[in-house]
Short mmCIF file of C-alpha atoms and ligand atoms in Angstrom, two decimals:
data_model
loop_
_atom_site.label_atom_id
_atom_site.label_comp_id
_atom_site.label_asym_id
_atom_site.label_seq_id
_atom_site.Cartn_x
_atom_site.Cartn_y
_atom_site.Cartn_z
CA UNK J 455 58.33 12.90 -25.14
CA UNK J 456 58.51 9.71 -27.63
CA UNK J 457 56.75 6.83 -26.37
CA UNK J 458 59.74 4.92 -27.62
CA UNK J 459 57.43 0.98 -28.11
CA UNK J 460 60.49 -0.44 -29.74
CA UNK J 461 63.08 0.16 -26.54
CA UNK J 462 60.98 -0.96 -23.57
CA UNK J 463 59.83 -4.29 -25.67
CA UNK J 464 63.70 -4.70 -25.98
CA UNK J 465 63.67 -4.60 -22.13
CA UNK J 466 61.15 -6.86 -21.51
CA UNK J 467 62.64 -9.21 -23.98
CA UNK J 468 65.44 -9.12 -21.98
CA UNK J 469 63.94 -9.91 -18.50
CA UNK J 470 61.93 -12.31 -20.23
CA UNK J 471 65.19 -14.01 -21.38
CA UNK J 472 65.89 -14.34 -17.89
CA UNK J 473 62.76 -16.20 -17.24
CA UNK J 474 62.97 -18.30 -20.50
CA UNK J 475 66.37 -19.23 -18.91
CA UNK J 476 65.35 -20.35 -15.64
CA UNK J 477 62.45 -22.44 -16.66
CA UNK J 478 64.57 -24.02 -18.98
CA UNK J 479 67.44 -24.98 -16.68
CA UNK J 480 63.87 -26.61 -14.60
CA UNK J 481 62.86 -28.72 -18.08
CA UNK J 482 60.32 -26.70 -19.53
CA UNK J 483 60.86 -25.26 -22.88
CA UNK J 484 57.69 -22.42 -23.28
CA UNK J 485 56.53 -23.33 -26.69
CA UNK J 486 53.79 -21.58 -28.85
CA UNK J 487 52.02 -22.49 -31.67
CA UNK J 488 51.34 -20.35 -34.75
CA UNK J 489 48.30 -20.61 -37.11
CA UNK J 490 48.26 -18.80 -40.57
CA UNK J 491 45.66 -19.58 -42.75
CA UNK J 492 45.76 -18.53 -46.14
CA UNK J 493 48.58 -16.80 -47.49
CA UNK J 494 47.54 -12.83 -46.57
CA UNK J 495 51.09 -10.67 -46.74
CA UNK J 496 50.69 -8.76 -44.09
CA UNK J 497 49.30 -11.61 -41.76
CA UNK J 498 52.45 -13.74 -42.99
CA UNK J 499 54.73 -11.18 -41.96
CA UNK J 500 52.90 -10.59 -38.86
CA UNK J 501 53.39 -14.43 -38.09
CA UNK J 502 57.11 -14.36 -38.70
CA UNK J 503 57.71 -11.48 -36.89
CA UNK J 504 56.41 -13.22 -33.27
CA UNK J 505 57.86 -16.37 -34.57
CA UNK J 506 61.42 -14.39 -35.03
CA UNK J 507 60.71 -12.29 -31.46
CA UNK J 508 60.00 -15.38 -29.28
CA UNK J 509 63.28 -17.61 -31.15
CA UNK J 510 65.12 -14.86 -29.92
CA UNK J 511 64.62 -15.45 -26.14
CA UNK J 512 64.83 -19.03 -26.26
CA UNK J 513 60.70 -19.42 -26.97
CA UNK J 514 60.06 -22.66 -29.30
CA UNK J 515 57.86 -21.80 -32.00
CA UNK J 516 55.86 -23.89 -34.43
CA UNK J 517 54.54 -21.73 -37.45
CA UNK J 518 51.22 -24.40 -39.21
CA UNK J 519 50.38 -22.87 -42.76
CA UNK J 520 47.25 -24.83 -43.80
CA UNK J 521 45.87 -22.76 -47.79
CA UNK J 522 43.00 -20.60 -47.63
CA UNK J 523 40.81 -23.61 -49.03
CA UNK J 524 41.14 -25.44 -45.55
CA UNK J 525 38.26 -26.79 -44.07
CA UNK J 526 36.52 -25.15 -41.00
CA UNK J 527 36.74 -29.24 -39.48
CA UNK J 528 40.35 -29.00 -40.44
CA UNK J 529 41.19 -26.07 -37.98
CA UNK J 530 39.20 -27.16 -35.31
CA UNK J 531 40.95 -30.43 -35.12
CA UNK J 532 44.62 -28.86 -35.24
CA UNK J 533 43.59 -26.71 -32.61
CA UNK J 534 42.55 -29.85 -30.35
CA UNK J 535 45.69 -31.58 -30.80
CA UNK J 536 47.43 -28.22 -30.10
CA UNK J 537 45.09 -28.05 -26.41
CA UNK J 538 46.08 -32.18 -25.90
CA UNK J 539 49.86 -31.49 -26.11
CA UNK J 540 51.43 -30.90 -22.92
CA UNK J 541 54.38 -29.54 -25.07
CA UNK J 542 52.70 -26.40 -26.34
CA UNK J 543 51.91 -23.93 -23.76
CA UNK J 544 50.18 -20.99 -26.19
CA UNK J 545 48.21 -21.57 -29.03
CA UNK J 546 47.83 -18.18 -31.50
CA UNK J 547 45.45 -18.10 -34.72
CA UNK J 548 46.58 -15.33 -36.74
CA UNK J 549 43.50 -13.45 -38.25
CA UNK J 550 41.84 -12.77 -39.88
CA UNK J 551 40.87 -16.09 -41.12
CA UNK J 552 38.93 -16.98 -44.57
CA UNK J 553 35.05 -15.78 -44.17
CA UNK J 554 34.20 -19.74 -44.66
CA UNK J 555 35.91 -20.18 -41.24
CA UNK J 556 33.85 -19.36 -38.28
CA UNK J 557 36.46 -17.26 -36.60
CA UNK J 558 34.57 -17.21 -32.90
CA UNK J 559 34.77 -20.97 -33.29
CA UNK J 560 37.73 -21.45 -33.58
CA UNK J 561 38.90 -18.99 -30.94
CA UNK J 562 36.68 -20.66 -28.66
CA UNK J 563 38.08 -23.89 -29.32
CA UNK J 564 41.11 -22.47 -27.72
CA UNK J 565 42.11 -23.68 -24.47
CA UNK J 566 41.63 -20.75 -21.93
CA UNK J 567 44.64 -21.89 -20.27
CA UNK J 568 46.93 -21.70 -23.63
CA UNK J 569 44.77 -18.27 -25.31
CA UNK J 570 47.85 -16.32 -24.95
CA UNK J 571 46.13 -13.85 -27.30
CA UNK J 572 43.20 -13.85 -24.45
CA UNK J 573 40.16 -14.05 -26.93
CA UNK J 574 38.58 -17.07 -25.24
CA UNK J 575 35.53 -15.62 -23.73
CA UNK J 576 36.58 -16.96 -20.42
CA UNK J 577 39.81 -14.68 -20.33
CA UNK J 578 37.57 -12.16 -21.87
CA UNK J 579 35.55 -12.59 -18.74
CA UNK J 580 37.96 -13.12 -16.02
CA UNK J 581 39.97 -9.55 -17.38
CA UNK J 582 36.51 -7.63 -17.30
CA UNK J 583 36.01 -9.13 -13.07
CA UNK J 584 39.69 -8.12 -12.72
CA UNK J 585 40.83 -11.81 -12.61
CA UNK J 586 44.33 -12.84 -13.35
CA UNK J 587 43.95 -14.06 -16.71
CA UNK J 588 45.65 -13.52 -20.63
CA UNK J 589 45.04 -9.85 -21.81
CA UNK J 590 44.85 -9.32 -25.64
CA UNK J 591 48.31 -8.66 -26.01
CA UNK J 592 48.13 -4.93 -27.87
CA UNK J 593 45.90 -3.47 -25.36
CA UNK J 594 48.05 -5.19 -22.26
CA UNK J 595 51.00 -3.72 -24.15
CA UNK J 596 49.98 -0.05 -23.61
CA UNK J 597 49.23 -0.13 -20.44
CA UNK J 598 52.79 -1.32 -19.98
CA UNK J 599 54.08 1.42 -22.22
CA UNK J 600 52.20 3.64 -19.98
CA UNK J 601 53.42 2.43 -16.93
CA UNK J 602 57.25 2.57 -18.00
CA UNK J 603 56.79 6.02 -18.70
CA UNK J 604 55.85 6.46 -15.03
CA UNK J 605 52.08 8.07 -17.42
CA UNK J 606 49.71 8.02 -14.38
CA UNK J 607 45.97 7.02 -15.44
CA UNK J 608 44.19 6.89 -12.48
CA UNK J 609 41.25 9.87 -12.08
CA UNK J 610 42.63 10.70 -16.23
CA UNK J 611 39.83 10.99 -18.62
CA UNK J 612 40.71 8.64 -21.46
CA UNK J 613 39.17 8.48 -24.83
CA UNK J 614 39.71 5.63 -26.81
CA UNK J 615 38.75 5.38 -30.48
CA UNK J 616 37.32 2.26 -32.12
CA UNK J 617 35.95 -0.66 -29.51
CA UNK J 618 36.98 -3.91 -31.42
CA UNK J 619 37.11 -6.90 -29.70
CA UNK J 620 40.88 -6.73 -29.63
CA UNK J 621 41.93 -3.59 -29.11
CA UNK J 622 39.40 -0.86 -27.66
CA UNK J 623 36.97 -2.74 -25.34
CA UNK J 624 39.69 -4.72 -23.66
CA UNK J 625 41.60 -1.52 -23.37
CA UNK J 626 38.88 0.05 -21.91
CA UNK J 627 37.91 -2.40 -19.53
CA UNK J 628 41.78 -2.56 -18.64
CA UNK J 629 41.64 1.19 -17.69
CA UNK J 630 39.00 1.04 -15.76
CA UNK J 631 39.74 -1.34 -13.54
CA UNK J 632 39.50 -0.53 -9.98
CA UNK J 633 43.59 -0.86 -9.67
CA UNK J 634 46.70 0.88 -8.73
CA UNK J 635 48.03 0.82 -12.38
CA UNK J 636 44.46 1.99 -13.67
CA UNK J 637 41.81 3.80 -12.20
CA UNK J 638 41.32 6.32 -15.20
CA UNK J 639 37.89 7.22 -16.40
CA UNK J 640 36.99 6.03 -19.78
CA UNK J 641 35.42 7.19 -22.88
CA UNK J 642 34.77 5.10 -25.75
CA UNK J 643 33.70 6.54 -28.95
CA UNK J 644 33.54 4.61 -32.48
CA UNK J 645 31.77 5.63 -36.01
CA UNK J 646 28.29 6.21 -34.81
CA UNK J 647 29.62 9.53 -32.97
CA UNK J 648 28.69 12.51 -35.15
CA UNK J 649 31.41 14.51 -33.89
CA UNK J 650 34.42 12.62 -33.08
CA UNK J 651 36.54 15.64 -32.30
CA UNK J 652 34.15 16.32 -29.47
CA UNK J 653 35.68 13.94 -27.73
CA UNK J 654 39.27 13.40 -28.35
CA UNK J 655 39.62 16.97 -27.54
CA UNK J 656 37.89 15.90 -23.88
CA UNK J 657 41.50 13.42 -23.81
CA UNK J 658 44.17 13.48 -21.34
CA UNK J 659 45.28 10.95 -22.68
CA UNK J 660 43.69 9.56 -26.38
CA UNK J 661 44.00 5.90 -27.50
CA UNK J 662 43.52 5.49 -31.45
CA UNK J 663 42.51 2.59 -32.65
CA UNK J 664 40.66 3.07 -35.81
CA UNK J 665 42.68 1.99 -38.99
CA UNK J 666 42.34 5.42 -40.90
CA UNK J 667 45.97 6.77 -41.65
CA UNK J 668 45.65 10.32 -40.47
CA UNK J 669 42.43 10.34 -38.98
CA UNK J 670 43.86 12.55 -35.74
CA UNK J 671 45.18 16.25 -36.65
CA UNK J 672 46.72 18.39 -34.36
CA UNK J 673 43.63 20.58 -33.91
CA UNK J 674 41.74 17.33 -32.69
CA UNK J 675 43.56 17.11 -29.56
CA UNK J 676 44.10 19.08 -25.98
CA UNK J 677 47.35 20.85 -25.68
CA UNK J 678 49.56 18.60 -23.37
CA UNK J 679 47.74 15.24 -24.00
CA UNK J 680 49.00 11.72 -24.04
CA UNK J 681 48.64 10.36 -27.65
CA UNK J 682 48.59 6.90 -28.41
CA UNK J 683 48.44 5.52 -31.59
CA UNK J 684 47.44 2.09 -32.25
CA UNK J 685 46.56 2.78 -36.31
CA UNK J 686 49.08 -0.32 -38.85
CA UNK J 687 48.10 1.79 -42.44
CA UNK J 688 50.11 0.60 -45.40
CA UNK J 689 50.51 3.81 -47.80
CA UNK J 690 51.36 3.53 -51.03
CA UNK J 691 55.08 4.80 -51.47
CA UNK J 692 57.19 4.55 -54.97
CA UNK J 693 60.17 6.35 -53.02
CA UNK J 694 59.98 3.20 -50.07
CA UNK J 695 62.07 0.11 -50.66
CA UNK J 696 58.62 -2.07 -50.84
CA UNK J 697 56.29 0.23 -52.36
CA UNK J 698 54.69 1.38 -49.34
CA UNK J 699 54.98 2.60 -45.74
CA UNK J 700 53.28 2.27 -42.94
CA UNK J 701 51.77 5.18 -40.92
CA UNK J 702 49.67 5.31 -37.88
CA UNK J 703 46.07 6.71 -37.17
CA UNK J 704 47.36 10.08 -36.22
CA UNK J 705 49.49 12.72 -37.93
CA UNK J 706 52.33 12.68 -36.13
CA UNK J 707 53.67 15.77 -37.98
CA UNK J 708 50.61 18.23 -36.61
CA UNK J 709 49.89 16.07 -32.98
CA UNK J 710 53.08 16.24 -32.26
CA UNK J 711 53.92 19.42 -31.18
CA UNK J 712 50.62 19.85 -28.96
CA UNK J 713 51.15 16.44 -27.02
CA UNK J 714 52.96 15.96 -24.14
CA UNK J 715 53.97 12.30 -24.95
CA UNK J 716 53.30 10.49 -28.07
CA UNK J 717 53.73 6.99 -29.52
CA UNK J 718 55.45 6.84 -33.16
CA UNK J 719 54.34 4.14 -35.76
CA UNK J 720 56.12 2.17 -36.13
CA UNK J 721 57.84 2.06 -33.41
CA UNK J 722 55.32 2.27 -30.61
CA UNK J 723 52.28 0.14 -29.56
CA UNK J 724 53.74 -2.74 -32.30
CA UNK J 725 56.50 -3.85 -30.58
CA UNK J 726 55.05 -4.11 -27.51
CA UNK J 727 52.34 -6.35 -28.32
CA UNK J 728 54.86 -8.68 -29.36
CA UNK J 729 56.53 -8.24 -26.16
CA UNK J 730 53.19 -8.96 -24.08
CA UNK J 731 52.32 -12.01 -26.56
CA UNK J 732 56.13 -13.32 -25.15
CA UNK J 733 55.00 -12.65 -21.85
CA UNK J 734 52.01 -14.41 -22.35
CA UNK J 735 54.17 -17.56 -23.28
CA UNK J 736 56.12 -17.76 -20.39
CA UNK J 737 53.87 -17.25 -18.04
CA UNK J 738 51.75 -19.60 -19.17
CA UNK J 739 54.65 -22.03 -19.58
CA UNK J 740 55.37 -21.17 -16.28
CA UNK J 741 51.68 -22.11 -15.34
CA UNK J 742 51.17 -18.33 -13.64
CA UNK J 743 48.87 -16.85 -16.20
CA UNK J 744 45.74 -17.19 -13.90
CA UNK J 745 47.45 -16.48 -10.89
CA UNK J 746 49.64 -13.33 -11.35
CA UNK J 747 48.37 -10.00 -11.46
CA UNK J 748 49.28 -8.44 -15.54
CA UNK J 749 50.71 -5.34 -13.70
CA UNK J 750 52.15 -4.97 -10.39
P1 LIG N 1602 38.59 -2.70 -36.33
O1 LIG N 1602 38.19 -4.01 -35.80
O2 LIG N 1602 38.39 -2.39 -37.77
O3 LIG N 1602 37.86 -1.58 -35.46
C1 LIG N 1602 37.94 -0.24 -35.81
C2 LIG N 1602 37.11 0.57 -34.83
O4 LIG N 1602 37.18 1.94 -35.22
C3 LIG N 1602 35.63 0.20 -34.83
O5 LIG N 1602 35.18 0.16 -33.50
C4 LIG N 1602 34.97 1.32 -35.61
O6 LIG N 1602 33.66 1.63 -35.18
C5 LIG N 1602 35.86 2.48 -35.26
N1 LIG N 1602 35.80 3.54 -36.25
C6 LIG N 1602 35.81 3.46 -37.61
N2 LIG N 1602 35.79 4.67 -38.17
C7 LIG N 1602 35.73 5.56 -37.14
C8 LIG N 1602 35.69 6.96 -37.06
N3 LIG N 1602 35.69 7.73 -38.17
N4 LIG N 1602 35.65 7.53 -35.85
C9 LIG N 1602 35.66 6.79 -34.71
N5 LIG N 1602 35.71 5.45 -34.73
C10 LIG N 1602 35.75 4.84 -35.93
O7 LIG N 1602 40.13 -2.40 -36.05
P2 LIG N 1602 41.16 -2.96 -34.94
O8 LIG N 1602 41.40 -4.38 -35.18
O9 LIG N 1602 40.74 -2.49 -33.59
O10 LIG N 1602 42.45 -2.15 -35.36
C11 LIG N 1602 42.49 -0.75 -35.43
C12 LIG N 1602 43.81 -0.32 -36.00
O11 LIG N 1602 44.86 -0.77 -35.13
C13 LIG N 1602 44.16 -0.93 -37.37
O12 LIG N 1602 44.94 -0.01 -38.09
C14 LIG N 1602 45.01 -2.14 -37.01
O13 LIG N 1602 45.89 -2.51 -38.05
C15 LIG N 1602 45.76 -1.59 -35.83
N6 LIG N 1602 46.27 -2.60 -34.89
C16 LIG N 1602 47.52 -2.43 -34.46
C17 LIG N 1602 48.05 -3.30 -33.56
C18 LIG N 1602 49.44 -3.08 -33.06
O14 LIG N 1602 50.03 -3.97 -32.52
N7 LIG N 1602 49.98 -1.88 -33.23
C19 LIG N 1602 47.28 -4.37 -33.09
C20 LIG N 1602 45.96 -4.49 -33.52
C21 LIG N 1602 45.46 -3.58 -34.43
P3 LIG N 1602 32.45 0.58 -35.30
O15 LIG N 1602 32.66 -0.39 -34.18
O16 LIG N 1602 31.24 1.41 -35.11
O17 LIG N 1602 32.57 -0.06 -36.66
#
């Protein structure tokens, strides 16, 4: 079975639309505010792509492009008008930012209430005591993946690979949470294991998050697992329209035929962040953020 990322975001666009809709008709326009820093490709295009996602169900956006030689002072104080106005409802820093700008900083500046990427070490700490609060988006959006599949977690061994801040300790802490949608038992394993394979073929269902194309073969996993991939690699390709293509963490080609369910890249966990950063938005133009439960 394809984990098919870009068809259930399109469904959740389209109850979001719905609540975009409603909270308009009541006055309030869910707006969020973009900040790119420097002009990175693939963080540009990762900008316009959320800016392009939320215009589409009636979100407001505001894309800021301040040049790599911006001050530290400079982003701070953008990001404190952004908290003061009552018009902007999520705030999003696209990184990663220039090494002169203290990225923790600035995420902390961040009003908790507006972190719709939930960085802010208050939604970082609400999430791990099970609190209502904004869930990185990417990590949020597989758990919804899973749970559209009708993928059951709970008593599941998963194994997740790589424990950034952003993607495999919040997914972690999501899957263990003592909760309906949840309840799995966790493994997370990064580049001090000496024997990565030891684990992922443990999985019943394997989260990727790494950044190696290819890292996973088909030999690395249990026959009939759940394979996530989380892996954005840009190959080089003369044959592709731009020179390259992108490919995920694991070889699809090889995992494939062992798994039971599998994300593709692209395709999979991508479009569901996006679709979890939207839901972010309005529920946080909606003022619900802290008080509804992420999965019911
Ligand atoms: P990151 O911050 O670079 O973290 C990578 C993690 O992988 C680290 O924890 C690292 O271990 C671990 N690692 C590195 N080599 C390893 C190995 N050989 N075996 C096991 N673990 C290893 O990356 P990230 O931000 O989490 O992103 C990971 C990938 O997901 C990237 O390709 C990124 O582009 C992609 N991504 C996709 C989405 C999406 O929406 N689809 C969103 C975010 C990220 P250490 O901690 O020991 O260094």
């Amino acid at each position: 079975m394809i984990l098919d990322g870009k068809t259930v975001a399109s469904q959740i666009h389209d109850e979001l639309r719905i609540e975009v809709e409603s909270l308009r008709a009541r006055g309030i326009v869910p707006h969020i505010a973009l900040l790119l820093v420097g002009d990175n490709a693939a963080s540009l295009s990762y900008v316009q792509s959320k800016s392009r996602a939320c215009e589409k169900i009636g979100i407001a956006s505001t894309v800021h492009r301040l040049p790599a030689s911006a001050s530290h002072q400079e982003v701070i104080e953008l990001i404190c008008r952004w908290n003061q106005d009552p018009t902007i409802h999520g705030i999003l820093v696209q990184l990663p930012l220039p090494a002169h700008i203290r990225t923790d900083d600035v995420l902390q500046t961040i009003d908790p209430q507006k972190d719709v990427d939930g960085f802010h070490p208050v939604n970082v700490g609400r999430a791990v005591l099970g609190l209502p609060s904004f869930v990185p988006c990417t990590p949020a959006g597989i758990v919804e993946l899973l749970r559209r599949y009708r993928i059951t977690v709970r008593g599941k061994h998963v194994v997740v690979l790589g424990r950034s801040n952003i993607v495999g300790k919040p997914l972690a802490n999501l899957l263990m949470q003592k909760a309906p949608w949840a309840d799995a038992i966790v493994t997370v394993c990064h580049s001090a294991a000496d024997d990565v394979q030891a684990y992922t073929r443990q999985a019943d269902i394997l989260v990727v998050a790494v950044g190696r194309a290819g890292l996973i073969h088909g030999d690395d996993v249990r026959e009939g697992a759940v394979v996530v991939d989380v892996g954005i690699n840009r190959i080089e390709d003369s044959t592709a329209p731009r020179g390259y293509r992108i490919v995920g963490d694991v070889d699809f080609a090889s995992v494939a035929p062992k798994a039971s369910a599998i994300t593709p890249v692209p395709g999979g966990v991508g479009p569901m962040t996006i679709a979890l950063l939207l839901r972010n938005t309005v529920y946080s133009a909606a003022g619900i953020a802290w008080e509804k439960p992420l999965f019911q």
